[in-house]
mmCIF file of C-alpha atoms in Angstrom:
data_model
loop_
_atom_site.group_PDB
_atom_site.id
_atom_site.type_symbol
_atom_site.label_atom_id
_atom_site.label_comp_id
_atom_site.label_asym_id
_atom_site.label_seq_id
_atom_site.Cartn_x
_atom_site.Cartn_y
_atom_site.Cartn_z
ATOM 1 C CA UNK A 134 -9.704 24.158 -17.436
ATOM 2 C CA UNK A 135 -9.752 26.548 -14.476
ATOM 3 C CA UNK A 136 -11.960 29.402 -13.274
ATOM 4 C CA UNK A 137 -9.929 32.111 -14.992
ATOM 5 C CA UNK A 138 -10.136 30.382 -18.379
ATOM 6 C CA UNK A 139 -13.936 30.553 -18.210
ATOM 7 C CA UNK A 140 -13.762 34.311 -18.814
ATOM 8 C CA UNK A 141 -12.688 33.578 -22.381
ATOM 9 C CA UNK A 142 -16.192 32.275 -23.144
ATOM 10 C CA UNK A 143 -19.004 34.668 -24.132
ATOM 11 C CA UNK A 144 -21.875 35.004 -21.655
ATOM 12 C CA UNK A 145 -24.330 33.001 -23.771
ATOM 13 C CA UNK A 146 -24.304 30.305 -26.391
ATOM 14 C CA UNK A 147 -21.649 28.122 -24.824
ATOM 15 C CA UNK A 148 -23.659 24.931 -25.343
ATOM 16 C CA UNK A 149 -22.546 21.335 -25.335
ATOM 17 C CA UNK A 150 -18.882 21.921 -26.237
ATOM 18 C CA UNK A 151 -18.351 23.867 -23.044
ATOM 19 C CA UNK A 152 -20.383 21.324 -21.063
ATOM 20 C CA UNK A 153 -18.023 18.582 -22.289
ATOM 21 C CA UNK A 154 -15.026 20.579 -21.011
ATOM 22 C CA UNK A 155 -16.743 20.982 -17.638
ATOM 23 C CA UNK A 156 -17.461 17.253 -17.488
ATOM 24 C CA UNK A 157 -13.792 16.526 -18.173
ATOM 25 C CA UNK A 158 -12.725 18.818 -15.345
ATOM 26 C CA UNK A 159 -15.293 17.343 -12.968
ATOM 27 C CA UNK A 160 -13.962 13.856 -13.671
ATOM 28 C CA UNK A 161 -10.699 14.898 -11.992
ATOM 29 C CA UNK A 162 -12.363 16.299 -8.840
ATOM 30 C CA UNK A 163 -11.515 14.401 -5.672
ATOM 31 C CA UNK A 164 -13.384 16.421 -3.037
ATOM 32 C CA UNK A 165 -16.636 18.339 -2.607
ATOM 33 C CA UNK A 166 -14.962 21.773 -2.551
ATOM 34 C CA UNK A 167 -13.522 21.162 -6.011
ATOM 35 C CA UNK A 168 -16.933 20.089 -7.296
ATOM 36 C CA UNK A 169 -18.745 23.152 -5.943
ATOM 37 C CA UNK A 170 -16.059 25.489 -7.320
ATOM 38 C CA UNK A 171 -16.347 24.015 -10.813
ATOM 39 C CA UNK A 172 -20.148 23.712 -10.864
ATOM 40 C CA UNK A 173 -21.046 27.165 -9.523
ATOM 41 C CA UNK A 174 -19.032 28.857 -12.269
ATOM 42 C CA UNK A 175 -20.067 26.475 -15.033
ATOM 43 C CA UNK A 176 -23.779 26.681 -14.164
ATOM 44 C CA UNK A 177 -23.759 30.435 -14.573
ATOM 45 C CA UNK A 178 -21.734 30.419 -17.782
ATOM 46 C CA UNK A 179 -23.795 27.700 -19.466
ATOM 47 C CA UNK A 180 -26.954 29.820 -19.528
ATOM 48 C CA UNK A 181 -25.543 33.327 -19.310
ATOM 49 C CA UNK A 182 -27.231 33.769 -15.912
ATOM 50 C CA UNK A 183 -26.474 36.584 -13.479
ATOM 51 C CA UNK A 184 -25.957 34.181 -10.625
ATOM 52 C CA UNK A 185 -25.715 30.505 -9.716
ATOM 53 C CA UNK A 186 -25.814 28.542 -6.469
ATOM 54 C CA UNK A 187 -24.809 25.048 -5.424
ATOM 55 C CA UNK A 188 -27.242 23.621 -2.881
ATOM 56 C CA UNK A 189 -26.816 20.486 -0.758
ATOM 57 C CA UNK A 190 -29.530 18.604 1.062
ATOM 58 C CA UNK A 191 -28.761 18.605 4.782
ATOM 59 C CA UNK A 192 -31.414 16.335 6.308
ATOM 60 C CA UNK A 193 -34.617 18.469 6.190
ATOM 61 C CA UNK A 194 -32.783 21.683 5.213
ATOM 62 C CA UNK A 195 -31.246 23.169 2.071
ATOM 63 C CA UNK A 196 -27.656 24.289 2.582
ATOM 64 C CA UNK A 197 -26.460 26.920 0.093
ATOM 65 C CA UNK A 198 -22.869 25.689 -0.069
ATOM 66 C CA UNK A 199 -21.455 27.992 -2.765
ATOM 67 C CA UNK A 200 -22.411 30.653 -5.288
ATOM 68 C CA UNK A 201 -21.180 32.699 -8.241
ATOM 69 C CA UNK A 202 -23.240 35.866 -8.737
ATOM 70 C CA UNK A 203 -23.166 39.599 -9.506
ATOM 71 C CA UNK A 204 -24.030 40.279 -5.846
ATOM 72 C CA UNK A 205 -24.432 38.118 -2.713
ATOM 73 C CA UNK A 206 -27.236 35.584 -2.553
ATOM 74 C CA UNK A 207 -27.488 32.988 0.256
ATOM 75 C CA UNK A 208 -24.039 31.384 0.517
ATOM 76 C CA UNK A 209 -23.652 29.616 3.876
ATOM 77 C CA UNK A 210 -27.388 29.843 4.696
ATOM 78 C CA UNK A 211 -29.733 27.017 5.587
ATOM 79 C CA UNK A 212 -33.473 27.010 4.886
ATOM 80 C CA UNK A 213 -36.132 24.391 5.636
ATOM 81 C CA UNK A 214 -36.888 22.217 2.605
ATOM 82 C CA UNK A 215 -40.565 23.230 2.854
ATOM 83 C CA UNK A 216 -39.766 26.972 2.604
ATOM 84 C CA UNK A 217 -37.196 26.862 -0.188
ATOM 85 C CA UNK A 218 -37.642 26.532 -3.959
ATOM 86 C CA UNK A 219 -34.534 24.348 -4.092
ATOM 87 C CA UNK A 220 -36.216 22.100 -1.535
ATOM 88 C CA UNK A 221 -39.333 21.971 -3.720
ATOM 89 C CA UNK A 222 -37.196 20.865 -6.676
ATOM 90 C CA UNK A 223 -35.576 18.108 -4.609
ATOM 91 C CA UNK A 224 -38.828 16.897 -3.020
ATOM 92 C CA UNK A 225 -40.622 16.818 -6.391
ATOM 93 C CA UNK A 226 -37.536 15.504 -8.222
ATOM 94 C CA UNK A 227 -37.854 17.858 -11.184
ATOM 95 C CA UNK A 228 -36.663 21.171 -12.575
ATOM 96 C CA UNK A 229 -38.355 24.457 -11.665
ATOM 97 C CA UNK A 230 -38.388 27.286 -14.249
ATOM 98 C CA UNK A 231 -39.923 30.598 -13.105
ATOM 99 C CA UNK A 232 -40.093 33.724 -15.284
ATOM 100 C CA UNK A 233 -41.051 36.100 -12.420
ATOM 101 C CA UNK A 234 -40.402 34.998 -8.828
ATOM 102 C CA UNK A 235 -42.949 37.459 -7.451
ATOM 103 C CA UNK A 236 -45.775 35.798 -9.373
ATOM 104 C CA UNK A 237 -45.122 32.293 -8.036
ATOM 105 C CA UNK A 238 -46.630 31.209 -4.715
ATOM 106 C CA UNK A 239 -43.868 28.631 -4.110
ATOM 107 C CA UNK A 240 -41.326 31.433 -3.683
ATOM 108 C CA UNK A 241 -40.734 32.958 -0.201
ATOM 109 C CA UNK A 242 -40.835 36.543 -1.504
ATOM 110 C CA UNK A 243 -39.335 38.114 1.625
ATOM 111 C CA UNK A 244 -36.159 36.058 1.162
ATOM 112 C CA UNK A 245 -35.797 37.302 -2.422
ATOM 113 C CA UNK A 246 -36.477 41.040 -1.966
ATOM 114 C CA UNK A 247 -32.929 41.830 -0.696
ATOM 115 C CA UNK A 248 -31.487 40.138 -3.819
ATOM 116 C CA UNK A 249 -31.351 40.994 -7.523
ATOM 117 C CA UNK A 250 -33.284 37.841 -8.493
ATOM 118 C CA UNK A 251 -36.294 38.136 -10.839
ATOM 119 C CA UNK A 252 -36.221 34.896 -12.875
ATOM 120 C CA UNK A 253 -34.790 31.517 -11.938
ATOM 121 C CA UNK A 254 -34.138 27.921 -12.916
ATOM 122 C CA UNK A 255 -33.567 25.170 -10.327
ATOM 123 C CA UNK A 256 -32.661 21.561 -11.206
ATOM 124 C CA UNK A 257 -32.173 18.662 -8.787
ATOM 125 C CA UNK A 258 -28.813 16.936 -8.497
ATOM 126 C CA UNK A 259 -29.973 13.412 -9.314
ATOM 127 C CA UNK A 260 -33.693 12.973 -9.990
ATOM 128 C CA UNK A 261 -33.840 9.678 -8.056
ATOM 129 C CA UNK A 262 -33.236 10.446 -4.390
ATOM 130 C CA UNK A 263 -31.785 13.973 -4.977
ATOM 131 C CA UNK A 264 -28.743 14.989 -2.968
ATOM 132 C CA UNK A 265 -28.861 18.691 -3.815
ATOM 133 C CA UNK A 266 -29.767 21.240 -6.463
ATOM 134 C CA UNK A 267 -28.197 23.754 -8.841
ATOM 135 C CA UNK A 268 -29.856 27.154 -9.226
ATOM 136 C CA UNK A 269 -29.563 29.810 -11.937
ATOM 137 C CA UNK A 270 -30.828 33.377 -11.385
ATOM 138 C CA UNK A 271 -31.466 36.397 -13.617
ATOM 139 C CA UNK A 272 -31.824 40.057 -12.584
ATOM 140 C CA UNK A 273 -34.669 40.523 -15.054
ATOM 141 C CA UNK A 274 -37.736 38.488 -15.864
ATOM 142 C CA UNK A 275 -36.512 35.479 -17.774
ATOM 143 C CA UNK A 276 -38.310 32.385 -18.953
ATOM 144 C CA UNK A 277 -35.699 29.585 -19.125
ATOM 145 C CA UNK A 278 -35.723 27.809 -22.476
ATOM 146 C CA UNK A 279 -35.938 24.047 -22.908
ATOM 147 C CA UNK A 280 -32.310 24.128 -24.089
ATOM 148 C CA UNK A 281 -31.163 25.971 -20.944
ATOM 149 C CA UNK A 282 -33.051 23.485 -18.772
ATOM 150 C CA UNK A 283 -31.444 20.600 -20.665
ATOM 151 C CA UNK A 284 -27.935 22.056 -20.275
ATOM 152 C CA UNK A 285 -28.308 22.706 -16.549
ATOM 153 C CA UNK A 286 -29.914 19.308 -15.883
ATOM 154 C CA UNK A 287 -27.064 17.609 -17.802
ATOM 155 C CA UNK A 288 -24.577 19.434 -15.588
ATOM 156 C CA UNK A 289 -26.549 18.359 -12.489
ATOM 157 C CA UNK A 290 -26.659 14.721 -13.620
ATOM 158 C CA UNK A 291 -22.898 14.708 -14.184
ATOM 159 C CA UNK A 292 -22.383 16.373 -10.812
ATOM 160 C CA UNK A 293 -24.419 13.615 -9.142
ATOM 161 C CA UNK A 294 -22.154 10.931 -10.627
ATOM 162 C CA UNK A 295 -18.993 12.795 -9.583
ATOM 163 C CA UNK A 296 -20.296 13.395 -6.046
ATOM 164 C CA UNK A 297 -21.048 9.703 -5.707
ATOM 165 C CA UNK A 298 -17.557 8.849 -6.990
ATOM 166 C CA UNK A 299 -16.012 11.267 -4.496
ATOM 167 C CA UNK A 300 -18.040 9.683 -1.705
ATOM 168 C CA UNK A 301 -16.759 6.240 -2.700
ATOM 169 C CA UNK A 302 -13.218 7.623 -3.044
ATOM 170 C CA UNK A 303 -13.393 9.158 0.451
ATOM 171 C CA UNK A 304 -14.737 5.899 1.882
ATOM 172 C CA UNK A 305 -11.864 3.983 0.291
ATOM 173 C CA UNK A 306 -9.390 6.550 1.574
ATOM 174 C CA UNK A 307 -10.844 6.197 5.061
ATOM 175 C CA UNK A 308 -10.588 2.425 4.781
ATOM 176 C CA UNK A 309 -6.925 2.789 3.866
ATOM 177 C CA UNK A 310 -6.411 5.007 6.928
ATOM 178 C CA UNK A 311 -8.242 2.497 9.108
ATOM 179 C CA UNK A 312 -6.221 -0.406 7.697
ATOM 180 C CA UNK A 313 -3.008 1.587 8.211
ATOM 181 C CA UNK A 314 -3.994 2.196 11.822
ATOM 182 C CA UNK A 315 -4.785 -1.509 12.238
ATOM 183 C CA UNK A 316 -1.453 -2.421 10.645
ATOM 184 C CA UNK A 317 0.419 -0.081 12.984
ATOM 185 C CA UNK A 318 -1.419 -1.617 15.933
ATOM 186 C CA UNK A 319 -0.571 -5.109 14.657
ATOM 187 C CA UNK A 320 3.069 -4.085 14.260
ATOM 188 C CA UNK A 321 3.160 -2.897 17.862
ATOM 189 C CA UNK A 322 1.591 -6.177 18.941
ATOM 190 C CA UNK A 323 4.195 -8.049 16.927
ATOM 191 C CA UNK A 324 6.967 -6.073 18.611
ATOM 192 C CA UNK A 325 5.474 -6.945 21.992
ATOM 193 C CA UNK A 326 5.225 -10.573 20.883
ATOM 194 C CA UNK A 327 8.869 -10.519 19.750
ATOM 195 C CA UNK A 328 9.885 -9.231 23.146
ATOM 196 C CA UNK A 329 7.824 -11.985 24.755
ATOM 197 C CA UNK A 330 9.495 -14.600 22.571
ATOM 198 C CA UNK A 331 12.908 -13.227 23.389
ATOM 199 C CA UNK A 332 12.316 -13.078 27.119
ATOM 200 C CA UNK A 333 9.626 -15.571 28.078
ATOM 201 C CA UNK A 334 10.735 -18.415 25.800
ATOM 202 C CA UNK A 335 14.492 -18.037 25.951
ATOM 203 C CA UNK A 336 14.530 -17.692 29.737
ATOM 204 C CA UNK A 337 13.393 -21.314 30.334
ATOM 205 C CA UNK A 338 15.935 -22.520 27.780
ATOM 206 C CA UNK A 339 18.700 -20.714 29.643
ATOM 207 C CA UNK A 340 17.518 -22.430 32.828
ATOM 208 C CA UNK A 341 17.585 -25.833 31.136
ATOM 209 C CA UNK A 342 21.078 -25.135 29.832
ATOM 210 C CA UNK A 343 22.246 -23.998 33.284
ATOM 211 C CA UNK A 344 20.821 -27.041 35.116
ATOM 212 C CA UNK A 345 22.242 -29.324 32.440
ATOM 213 C CA UNK A 346 25.723 -27.836 32.887
ATOM 214 C CA UNK A 347 25.460 -28.289 36.685
ATOM 215 C CA UNK A 348 24.283 -31.867 36.141
ATOM 216 C CA UNK A 349 27.116 -32.499 33.688
ATOM 217 C CA UNK A 350 29.773 -31.063 36.017
ATOM 218 C CA UNK A 351 28.655 -33.244 38.928
ATOM 219 C CA UNK A 352 28.404 -36.512 37.083
ATOM 220 C CA UNK A 353 31.282 -35.993 34.694
ATOM 221 C CA UNK A 354 30.968 -37.494 31.262
ATOM 222 C CA UNK A 355 33.122 -40.506 32.094
ATOM 223 C CA UNK A 356 30.653 -41.578 34.810
ATOM 224 C CA UNK A 357 27.863 -41.930 32.238
ATOM 225 C CA UNK A 358 27.198 -44.998 30.144
ATOM 226 C CA UNK A 359 26.750 -44.710 26.377
ATOM 227 C CA UNK A 360 22.960 -44.392 26.560
ATOM 228 C CA UNK A 361 23.204 -41.651 29.179
ATOM 229 C CA UNK A 362 25.859 -39.832 27.170
ATOM 230 C CA UNK A 363 23.645 -39.949 24.098
ATOM 231 C CA UNK A 364 20.669 -38.604 26.084
ATOM 232 C CA UNK A 365 22.815 -35.802 27.511
ATOM 233 C CA UNK A 366 24.067 -34.800 24.073
ATOM 234 C CA UNK A 367 20.515 -34.863 22.706
ATOM 235 C CA UNK A 368 19.320 -32.517 25.467
ATOM 236 C CA UNK A 369 22.214 -30.140 24.884
ATOM 237 C CA UNK A 370 21.822 -30.158 21.079
ATOM 238 C CA UNK A 371 18.048 -29.695 21.237
ATOM 239 C CA UNK A 372 18.412 -26.700 23.570
ATOM 240 C CA UNK A 373 20.885 -25.152 21.121
ATOM 241 C CA UNK A 374 18.563 -25.885 18.208
ATOM 242 C CA UNK A 375 15.568 -24.337 19.993
ATOM 243 C CA UNK A 376 17.560 -21.183 20.731
ATOM 244 C CA UNK A 377 18.502 -20.931 17.049
ATOM 245 C CA UNK A 378 14.855 -21.333 16.041
ATOM 246 C CA UNK A 379 13.817 -18.513 18.359
ATOM 247 C CA UNK A 380 16.653 -16.285 17.120
ATOM 248 C CA UNK A 381 15.609 -17.016 13.527
ATOM 249 C CA UNK A 382 11.977 -16.182 14.271
ATOM 250 C CA UNK A 383 13.015 -12.874 15.856
ATOM 251 C CA UNK A 384 15.258 -12.051 12.900
ATOM 252 C CA UNK A 385 12.432 -12.767 10.446
ATOM 253 C CA UNK A 386 10.008 -10.627 12.445
ATOM 254 C CA UNK A 387 12.481 -7.743 12.664
ATOM 255 C CA UNK A 388 13.186 -7.896 8.929
ATOM 256 C CA UNK A 389 9.508 -7.392 8.088
ATOM 257 C CA UNK A 390 9.392 -4.109 10.027
ATOM 258 C CA UNK A 391 12.692 -2.694 8.809
ATOM 259 C CA UNK A 392 12.505 0.254 6.404
ATOM 260 C CA UNK A 393 14.590 0.415 3.226
ATOM 261 C CA UNK A 394 17.381 2.943 2.884
ATOM 262 C CA UNK A 395 18.566 2.556 -0.712
ATOM 263 C CA UNK A 396 21.827 3.689 -2.289
ATOM 264 C CA UNK A 397 24.017 2.478 -5.163
ATOM 265 C CA UNK A 398 25.510 -0.610 -3.548
ATOM 266 C CA UNK A 399 28.895 -2.018 -4.689
ATOM 267 C CA UNK A 400 27.955 -5.676 -5.043
ATOM 268 C CA UNK A 401 31.373 -6.910 -6.167
ATOM 269 C CA UNK A 402 33.375 -5.553 -3.232
ATOM 270 C CA UNK A 403 30.663 -6.722 -0.816
ATOM 271 C CA UNK A 404 30.734 -10.287 -2.187
ATOM 272 C CA UNK A 405 34.532 -10.444 -2.243
ATOM 273 C CA UNK A 406 34.690 -9.293 1.378
ATOM 274 C CA UNK A 407 32.154 -11.927 2.457
ATOM 275 C CA UNK A 408 33.963 -14.690 0.531
ATOM 276 C CA UNK A 409 37.292 -13.715 2.079
ATOM 277 C CA UNK A 410 35.774 -13.983 5.576
ATOM 278 C CA UNK A 411 34.279 -17.365 4.748
ATOM 279 C CA UNK A 412 37.644 -18.718 3.489
ATOM 280 C CA UNK A 413 39.332 -17.615 6.719
ATOM 281 C CA UNK A 414 36.619 -19.279 8.778
ATOM 282 C CA UNK A 415 36.698 -22.470 6.671
ATOM 283 C CA UNK A 416 40.482 -22.605 6.292
ATOM 284 C CA UNK A 417 40.531 -26.416 6.599
ATOM 285 C CA UNK A 418 38.402 -26.838 3.480
ATOM 286 C CA UNK A 419 39.184 -26.640 -0.229
ATOM 287 C CA UNK A 420 36.956 -23.704 -1.178
ATOM 288 C CA UNK A 421 37.077 -22.025 -4.582
ATOM 289 C CA UNK A 422 35.108 -18.827 -5.285
ATOM 290 C CA UNK A 423 34.741 -17.758 -8.920
ATOM 291 C CA UNK A 424 33.478 -14.154 -8.805
ATOM 292 C CA UNK A 425 32.844 -12.222 -12.033
ATOM 293 C CA UNK A 426 32.732 -8.438 -12.199
ATOM 294 C CA UNK A 427 29.429 -7.528 -10.527
ATOM 295 C CA UNK A 428 27.625 -4.226 -11.300
ATOM 296 C CA UNK A 429 26.265 -1.970 -8.588
ATOM 297 C CA UNK A 430 22.514 -1.816 -7.891
ATOM 298 C CA UNK A 431 20.174 0.506 -5.946
ATOM 299 C CA UNK A 432 19.582 -1.374 -2.702
ATOM 300 C CA UNK A 433 19.701 -1.136 1.063
ATOM 301 C CA UNK A 434 23.375 -2.065 1.703
ATOM 302 C CA UNK A 435 22.779 -3.657 5.098
ATOM 303 C CA UNK A 436 19.796 -5.735 3.971
ATOM 304 C CA UNK A 437 21.260 -6.828 0.628
ATOM 305 C CA UNK A 438 24.433 -7.846 2.471
ATOM 306 C CA UNK A 439 22.223 -10.231 4.466
ATOM 307 C CA UNK A 440 20.951 -11.757 1.201
ATOM 308 C CA UNK A 441 24.499 -12.362 -0.057
ATOM 309 C CA UNK A 442 25.535 -13.717 3.373
ATOM 310 C CA UNK A 443 22.660 -16.203 3.447
ATOM 311 C CA UNK A 444 23.132 -17.394 -0.145
ATOM 312 C CA UNK A 445 26.915 -17.755 0.132
ATOM 313 C CA UNK A 446 26.673 -19.482 3.535
ATOM 314 C CA UNK A 447 24.092 -21.825 2.075
ATOM 315 C CA UNK A 448 26.400 -22.697 -0.821
ATOM 316 C CA UNK A 449 29.322 -23.290 1.539
ATOM 317 C CA UNK A 450 27.223 -25.499 3.827
ATOM 318 C CA UNK A 451 25.787 -27.696 1.091
ATOM 319 C CA UNK A 452 29.173 -28.244 -0.580
ATOM 320 C CA UNK A 453 30.596 -29.455 2.737
ATOM 321 C CA UNK A 454 30.788 -33.092 1.623
ATOM 322 C CA UNK A 455 32.576 -32.298 -1.622
ATOM 323 C CA UNK A 456 36.353 -32.739 -1.858
ATOM 324 C CA UNK A 457 36.562 -29.513 -3.845
ATOM 325 C CA UNK A 458 33.831 -26.932 -3.241
ATOM 326 C CA UNK A 459 33.325 -24.615 -6.190
ATOM 327 C CA UNK A 460 31.024 -21.590 -5.820
ATOM 328 C CA UNK A 461 30.440 -19.211 -8.736
ATOM 329 C CA UNK A 462 28.945 -15.708 -8.393
ATOM 330 C CA UNK A 463 27.806 -13.796 -11.462
ATOM 331 C CA UNK A 464 25.088 -11.639 -13.034
ATOM 332 C CA UNK A 465 22.895 -11.135 -16.114
ATOM 333 C CA UNK A 466 21.727 -7.770 -17.397
ATOM 334 C CA UNK A 467 18.025 -7.660 -18.378
ATOM 335 C CA UNK A 468 17.773 -3.975 -19.338
ATOM 336 C CA UNK A 469 15.751 -2.353 -16.575
ATOM 337 C CA UNK A 470 16.481 -5.186 -14.132
ATOM 338 C CA UNK A 471 19.629 -7.011 -13.098
ATOM 339 C CA UNK A 472 19.923 -10.648 -12.057
ATOM 340 C CA UNK A 473 22.600 -11.953 -9.658
ATOM 341 C CA UNK A 474 23.267 -15.613 -8.974
ATOM 342 C CA UNK A 475 25.202 -17.929 -6.631
ATOM 343 C CA UNK A 476 25.958 -21.380 -8.089
ATOM 344 C CA UNK A 477 27.474 -24.312 -6.191
ATOM 345 C CA UNK A 478 28.454 -27.929 -6.907
ATOM 346 C CA UNK A 479 26.939 -29.226 -3.663
ATOM 347 C CA UNK A 480 24.197 -31.614 -2.609
ATOM 348 C CA UNK A 481 21.403 -29.916 -4.548
ATOM 349 C CA UNK A 482 17.817 -31.144 -4.099
ATOM 350 C CA UNK A 483 14.783 -32.432 -5.974
ATOM 351 C CA UNK A 484 13.084 -29.512 -7.766
ATOM 352 C CA UNK A 485 9.623 -30.916 -7.061
ATOM 353 C CA UNK A 486 10.100 -29.488 -3.547
ATOM 354 C CA UNK A 487 11.176 -26.010 -4.727
ATOM 355 C CA UNK A 488 7.950 -24.323 -3.534
ATOM 356 C CA UNK A 489 8.798 -25.283 0.047
ATOM 357 C CA UNK A 490 12.321 -23.921 -0.058
ATOM 358 C CA UNK A 491 11.635 -20.304 0.947
ATOM 359 C CA UNK A 492 9.112 -21.194 3.662
ATOM 360 C CA UNK A 493 10.035 -20.628 7.292
ATOM 361 C CA UNK A 494 11.772 -23.623 8.928
ATOM 362 C CA UNK A 495 11.528 -25.644 5.694
ATOM 363 C CA UNK A 496 14.482 -27.927 5.016
ATOM 364 C CA UNK A 497 15.451 -30.118 2.051
ATOM 365 C CA UNK A 498 17.892 -32.191 4.140
ATOM 366 C CA UNK A 499 17.866 -33.628 7.625
ATOM 367 C CA UNK A 500 19.613 -32.005 10.584
ATOM 368 C CA UNK A 501 22.092 -34.885 10.643
ATOM 369 C CA UNK A 502 23.126 -34.246 7.030
ATOM 370 C CA UNK A 503 23.396 -30.454 7.242
ATOM 371 C CA UNK A 504 22.899 -28.197 10.235
ATOM 372 C CA UNK A 505 20.529 -25.249 10.193
ATOM 373 C CA UNK A 506 17.008 -24.193 11.124
ATOM 374 C CA UNK A 507 15.655 -23.250 7.693
ATOM 375 C CA UNK A 508 15.213 -19.500 8.211
ATOM 376 C CA UNK A 509 17.999 -17.946 6.085
ATOM 377 C CA UNK A 510 16.289 -18.313 2.704
ATOM 378 C CA UNK A 511 13.000 -16.978 4.116
ATOM 379 C CA UNK A 512 14.820 -13.830 5.240
ATOM 380 C CA UNK A 513 16.586 -13.537 1.867
ATOM 381 C CA UNK A 514 13.258 -13.781 0.037
ATOM 382 C CA UNK A 515 11.649 -11.170 2.297
ATOM 383 C CA UNK A 516 14.499 -8.721 1.670
ATOM 384 C CA UNK A 517 14.409 -9.202 -2.109
ATOM 385 C CA UNK A 518 10.628 -8.727 -2.176
ATOM 386 C CA UNK A 519 10.992 -5.497 -0.164
ATOM 387 C CA UNK A 520 13.229 -4.288 -3.017
ATOM 388 C CA UNK A 521 10.468 -5.088 -5.578
ATOM 389 C CA UNK A 522 12.599 -7.960 -6.823
ATOM 390 C CA UNK A 523 12.214 -11.724 -7.051
ATOM 391 C CA UNK A 524 14.255 -14.757 -6.033
ATOM 392 C CA UNK A 525 14.217 -18.308 -7.360
ATOM 393 C CA UNK A 526 16.339 -21.476 -7.532
ATOM 394 C CA UNK A 527 17.416 -24.211 -9.934
ATOM 395 C CA UNK A 528 18.858 -27.440 -8.589
ATOM 396 C CA UNK A 529 19.537 -31.116 -9.211
ATOM 397 C CA UNK A 530 20.270 -33.818 -6.658
ATOM 398 C CA UNK A 531 24.038 -34.162 -6.087
ATOM 399 C CA UNK A 532 24.748 -31.672 -8.900
ATOM 400 C CA UNK A 533 24.391 -28.472 -6.943
ATOM 401 C CA UNK A 534 22.012 -25.526 -6.833
ATOM 402 C CA UNK A 535 21.881 -22.039 -8.339
ATOM 403 C CA UNK A 536 20.097 -19.272 -6.463
ATOM 404 C CA UNK A 537 19.052 -16.243 -8.509
ATOM 405 C CA UNK A 538 17.723 -12.907 -7.329
ATOM 406 C CA UNK A 539 16.679 -9.996 -9.506
ATOM 407 C CA UNK A 540 16.500 -6.290 -8.604
ATOM 408 C CA UNK A 541 15.171 -3.261 -10.484
ATOM 409 C CA UNK A 542 17.878 -0.947 -11.796
#
């Protein structure tokens, strides 16, 4: 319903059917301006009045926020509660019906003489702790009927509920804005932290590496006994490992802030390209990739490439002790979603630890068995979740693992 459609109704006798339509429209209002626009028109039409006003309580004043009338009334004006019939209605928490305004001592007659008003009906918006009032006015003496009072009070009661809902809605909206601001501030802090990690933590590691290389050059490895050699290698390997941890932490942090830029991504050609690069890099190994025809999917090409890279690299790493490494890549169509998988015949793991697998720096095998810092799967999970997808794994010790990820079509 809109304002123009109200003209289709006759001036009187609209009754409850029309009130129901107004209530339905009010239920969709999300701001005070929409409420006042709907109510000022509906209030007049419900009783066939010559004018209607929407009044808000503004501390100890009545603010005439809006009106719909045959000639101007008091729109935009403020009057003290004690000198205004709307204020009387709010203070006394009940309707006011006056047949002739000039015969009622509660009416400030001077304020009414410039207007057409002779008879009126005022009802409070909410009888417990009123927040405003709705007024109806007639250009002739008119004694409002009990039915007219009931209709207008029903409209006012509904208006009170909607105004309270709008207030709650605006508070929630403001909370969202505040949380967004806090999130942006936290993101900036995280960026500053990332810079600190990159500079303040890696700088000492570079110093350690540099001093170690000087130390190594002077002593020469052949001048060291076995225990000293082992200690030297441990220092060097731990520095490398720490640098990888920091790089992984930075990569994870950066991934969380990166925005998606989706397009139809050719999964098959991407996977084949990655597998070809891996075979060149691992030319000394017996690596077999079994790649089925993979459908395209809406995804961020750069980010989803990282998922494939991490899953394929994982499969290659954990099949490293197999004489023949076999890695299968395929898909399953689930209607509105598509599932991709990477299956290997590698070391696998005990599924009772599966909940730890996608955690940062979580490992199923020791550093001596398989190198790595345990960040790749965390990044893969974060990327898939950003695509509104999910990722999971099935595995068995010494019988390999299958990583699945699912994306919306």
